[in-house]
């Protein structure tokens, strides 16, 4: 017994696939000048050795290592995250590109001896009692890939520790992940404790169990549906958006 | 030393069918699993508020158990099985889990006595062997876990299960990087080592208490791959890579049977069809009836060889049709009735094949897990059954070959899926066949790359 599957189902991913390959699309986005072109391609491929080699050449040629971070590494990574946002490439490519880019940043820092000014600092955590941390790891990776300085508190993080870290790090935003209906209530407590201390930073919450209705129950909460919303929200904060505007933008339901 | 499987339990894929296994198991209250009929296995989770104290939890489980049994007799179902997946408090305080098992079993006994309904009870302690960011597979937590098994067995649980996490620290890293050797190392090697240790001990407890060491699942890794892969339009993991991880989980789950598990395997182990082809032990499965817990691209197909049919998990609360456990148990039981009619009327294979064809071409994952292909993966595993590395690699290679075979031409794959498959094949072709080389290379690589990897503490390297 067999069947013609087109009679009973549609693989929409096949139907919707772009005519161009991701590689073709990426290469159209690379800057035309060297070394940016080669380094961008190396980032896209996730080849850290080639990234370093390109940076070495550029520095030998007189480029300033810190300028290379902002002018070459970050724009190169943006090509990757843009293609991910457009649904052209998949997450593992982003992770591998981010690894390569971050090695490049470390290399530039070593070469210059000085530390570049990051776009902003963000604290990430998984709710107390919850070990489901893959979503959080993705969020942290995408934030780093977008040039943010991430303080990753890990999983099953007690509320006290979250508050202490926020006080110590003074981040521009906090993220929380919860996959269990039993653990997500910790977010309300984090919210209350932050407010008690007079700290009013946006607190983006996501993860399987969390939904928009729940997050709207506490003042600092902004719902994050998918990991890619984290860097988007950080960018929106840098662009000057306040809590109300952030909720407006990210509360899609 | 455990004895590894080097042969198939079934002579041909076509011999595999729902409701029947080569080695059925029997619970205390008349229920036989894999003995010719399919039974519903109802799963549930307490409301968050119920977790605050032992009394509240016990009362929650008392109510939901009564609800399920009451509905089963109202609609005239001949059998039902229940699975209690522990919330963390129940495992960390072994007496809690033990008392809940006892309360549930007492209710089942009352219904069994009054109506003759056949029933079974599975308890699944949580794998609590971790310490914040680190796995802690061996040591104090292990001992508490074993106490929990003792307590639930003593309390009356017929089937002992767990969803172990061995290998997880590497999988989480590898799966986000398309790292195929990493999948084999995490699931096939580290996972199987942990399984061998823990299932020998669970079996001892089961034997001592007269219970059944049922089985494990690679939920922690295979289903993480499934979740990250998501639906057709999700962009987090190629479905052709996800199925490789899911196929490698079969030799891992198999290691539990080699160390003493007897079935029924756990519902969320989608690798179970492969495992059944090798062991002949009964399995639980979940599919269209577990949409309350997660979405699925093979909701009908997974019924193909199930012996218990489950809903994975639903929070206990009210619905228009009764409580959630009543609604879902009724749906499960009606499915079981349909399958059993097919068996009674000699149409079982026809129904099996209809279920399979509903999803075989929906996604590469379903294609490989369809029983005819699952059987081929099983054969690849037992070919080198004595070598836990090589058999895991074989499972990966077999899945790739199945997707590249001429029979797969009706499965339309995106360029992206095809390319990811080609990359995976290249990675597999480049791998060694030597277990020793692979193990020592991997140990070095992941020690350097994965900060939370503690090989000595967790796997006694
Ligand atoms: C994998 C998994 C596990 C793994 C986790 C491994 C790990 N390192 O994370 C293991 C095996 C360890 C595990 C254990 C348990 N699990 Co579990 N697990 C899952 C499963 C199958 C998939 C979760 C997952 O990784 N998804 C993929 C990731 C990528 O998704 P995500 O985290 O949601 O993230 C995405 C978005 O939400 C977003 N996002 C996430 N965070 C944030 C934050 C921000 C700011 C933004 C913008 C976006 C964002 O980004 C991501 C991608 O876009 C789910 C099933 C389900 N339906 O979710 C059950 C599930 C979450 N588990 C469940 C349970 C019950 C457990 C256990 C208690 C089982 C037990 N008896 O032991 C234990 C819990 C232990 C504990 N104390 O936490 C239940 C929870 C039920 C409930 N109470 O709500 C679920 C729902 C399964 C079910 N249907 O019953 N589990």
mmCIF file of C-alpha atoms in Angstrom, chain A residues 1-5 8-23 84 86-96 99 129 131 133-134 136-138 152-158 161 180-183 185 226, chain B residues 46-49 87 130-135 165 168 171-173 175-178 220 224 228 232-239 315 349-354 357-364 410-417 419:
data_model
loop_
_atom_site.group_PDB
_atom_site.id
_atom_site.type_symbol
_atom_site.label_atom_id
_atom_site.label_comp_id
_atom_site.label_asym_id
_atom_site.label_seq_id
_atom_site.Cartn_x
_atom_site.Cartn_y
_atom_site.Cartn_z
ATOM 1 C CA UNK A 1 0.000 0.000 0.000
ATOM 2 C CA UNK A 2 1.336 3.475 -0.817
ATOM 3 C CA UNK A 3 -0.039 6.931 -1.500
ATOM 4 C CA UNK A 4 0.576 10.087 -3.474
ATOM 5 C CA UNK A 5 1.339 12.379 -0.528
ATOM 6 C CA UNK A 8 -3.063 14.632 1.803
ATOM 7 C CA UNK A 9 -0.394 17.107 2.871
ATOM 8 C CA UNK A 10 1.738 20.074 1.816
ATOM 9 C CA UNK A 11 5.306 20.670 2.861
ATOM 10 C CA UNK A 12 5.054 24.445 3.027
ATOM 11 C CA UNK A 13 8.762 24.788 3.773
ATOM 12 C CA UNK A 14 9.543 23.346 0.347
ATOM 13 C CA UNK A 15 6.887 25.415 -1.348
ATOM 14 C CA UNK A 16 8.121 28.650 0.226
ATOM 15 C CA UNK A 17 11.832 28.131 -0.252
ATOM 16 C CA UNK A 18 13.672 31.003 -1.882
ATOM 17 C CA UNK A 19 15.131 30.425 -5.327
ATOM 18 C CA UNK A 20 18.526 31.691 -4.224
ATOM 19 C CA UNK A 21 20.721 29.701 -1.880
ATOM 20 C CA UNK A 22 21.683 31.264 1.481
ATOM 21 C CA UNK A 23 25.292 31.446 0.259
ATOM 22 C CA UNK A 84 18.207 34.252 10.169
ATOM 23 C CA UNK A 86 14.382 36.459 7.144
ATOM 24 C CA UNK A 87 14.156 32.724 7.636
ATOM 25 C CA UNK A 88 16.890 31.986 5.122
ATOM 26 C CA UNK A 89 19.389 30.302 7.428
ATOM 27 C CA UNK A 90 18.991 28.200 10.541
ATOM 28 C CA UNK A 91 20.067 28.678 14.122
ATOM 29 C CA UNK A 92 23.168 26.393 14.126
ATOM 30 C CA UNK A 93 24.659 28.607 11.416
ATOM 31 C CA UNK A 94 24.067 31.630 13.638
ATOM 32 C CA UNK A 95 25.656 29.869 16.605
ATOM 33 C CA UNK A 96 28.725 28.872 14.621
ATOM 34 C CA UNK A 99 31.424 31.627 17.916
ATOM 35 C CA UNK A 129 13.428 25.682 40.029
ATOM 36 C CA UNK A 131 16.433 23.625 34.420
ATOM 37 C CA UNK A 133 17.900 26.363 29.598
ATOM 38 C CA UNK A 134 18.224 25.862 25.863
ATOM 39 C CA UNK A 136 18.009 30.984 27.377
ATOM 40 C CA UNK A 137 21.240 29.805 25.759
ATOM 41 C CA UNK A 138 19.856 30.771 22.357
ATOM 42 C CA UNK A 152 24.497 34.691 31.874
ATOM 43 C CA UNK A 153 23.392 33.605 35.346
ATOM 44 C CA UNK A 154 22.536 30.097 34.123
ATOM 45 C CA UNK A 155 19.521 28.055 35.127
ATOM 46 C CA UNK A 156 17.500 27.526 38.292
ATOM 47 C CA UNK A 157 18.554 30.962 39.545
ATOM 48 C CA UNK A 158 17.145 32.031 42.940
ATOM 49 C CA UNK A 161 20.693 36.057 42.944
ATOM 50 C CA UNK A 180 7.160 25.302 33.505
ATOM 51 C CA UNK A 181 3.912 26.747 34.759
ATOM 52 C CA UNK A 182 5.236 26.036 38.254
ATOM 53 C CA UNK A 183 8.363 28.157 37.905
ATOM 54 C CA UNK A 185 5.745 32.840 39.022
ATOM 55 C CA UNK A 226 11.017 33.991 20.186
ATOM 56 C CA UNK B 46 -0.830 18.608 39.107
ATOM 57 C CA UNK B 47 -1.840 22.249 39.070
ATOM 58 C CA UNK B 48 1.033 24.490 40.172
ATOM 59 C CA UNK B 49 -0.813 25.462 43.375
ATOM 60 C CA UNK B 87 7.126 16.738 40.041
ATOM 61 C CA UNK B 130 21.842 17.727 38.817
ATOM 62 C CA UNK B 131 23.233 20.616 40.696
ATOM 63 C CA UNK B 132 22.217 23.932 39.125
ATOM 64 C CA UNK B 133 24.261 24.144 35.955
ATOM 65 C CA UNK B 134 25.991 20.809 36.339
ATOM 66 C CA UNK B 135 24.854 17.241 35.890
ATOM 67 C CA UNK B 165 19.696 12.842 31.316
ATOM 68 C CA UNK B 168 22.706 15.982 27.990
ATOM 69 C CA UNK B 171 23.963 17.313 23.446
ATOM 70 C CA UNK B 172 22.859 20.826 24.375
ATOM 71 C CA UNK B 173 26.099 22.122 22.936
ATOM 72 C CA UNK B 175 22.685 20.186 18.726
ATOM 73 C CA UNK B 176 22.951 23.956 18.357
ATOM 74 C CA UNK B 177 26.041 23.495 16.195
ATOM 75 C CA UNK B 178 25.012 20.704 13.786
ATOM 76 C CA UNK B 220 16.147 14.821 27.329
ATOM 77 C CA UNK B 224 15.031 18.397 22.619
ATOM 78 C CA UNK B 228 14.193 22.720 18.467
ATOM 79 C CA UNK B 232 7.845 23.001 8.935
ATOM 80 C CA UNK B 233 8.548 26.727 8.974
ATOM 81 C CA UNK B 234 10.743 26.890 12.082
ATOM 82 C CA UNK B 235 14.366 27.732 11.451
ATOM 83 C CA UNK B 236 16.196 26.431 14.467
ATOM 84 C CA UNK B 237 17.281 22.990 13.329
ATOM 85 C CA UNK B 238 17.063 21.091 10.036
ATOM 86 C CA UNK B 239 14.595 18.243 10.353
ATOM 87 C CA UNK B 315 -2.517 19.780 33.562
ATOM 88 C CA UNK B 349 -2.006 -4.391 9.343
ATOM 89 C CA UNK B 350 -4.283 -2.425 7.081
ATOM 90 C CA UNK B 351 -4.990 0.121 9.811
ATOM 91 C CA UNK B 352 -1.309 0.271 10.746
ATOM 92 C CA UNK B 353 -0.385 1.099 7.182
ATOM 93 C CA UNK B 354 -3.090 3.750 6.914
ATOM 94 C CA UNK B 357 0.899 6.691 5.306
ATOM 95 C CA UNK B 358 -0.867 9.605 6.921
ATOM 96 C CA UNK B 359 2.520 10.952 8.032
ATOM 97 C CA UNK B 360 5.280 9.047 6.314
ATOM 98 C CA UNK B 361 5.858 11.803 3.767
ATOM 99 C CA UNK B 362 4.976 14.715 6.026
ATOM 100 C CA UNK B 363 8.515 15.083 7.283
ATOM 101 C CA UNK B 364 11.909 13.366 7.123
ATOM 102 C CA UNK B 410 8.019 10.816 -2.594
ATOM 103 C CA UNK B 411 9.311 12.674 0.424
ATOM 104 C CA UNK B 412 9.760 16.175 -0.854
ATOM 105 C CA UNK B 413 12.583 17.877 1.017
ATOM 106 C CA UNK B 414 13.671 21.495 0.871
ATOM 107 C CA UNK B 415 17.101 22.343 -0.518
ATOM 108 C CA UNK B 416 17.998 23.307 2.983
ATOM 109 C CA UNK B 417 17.058 19.887 4.375
ATOM 110 C CA UNK B 419 22.048 20.243 2.112
#
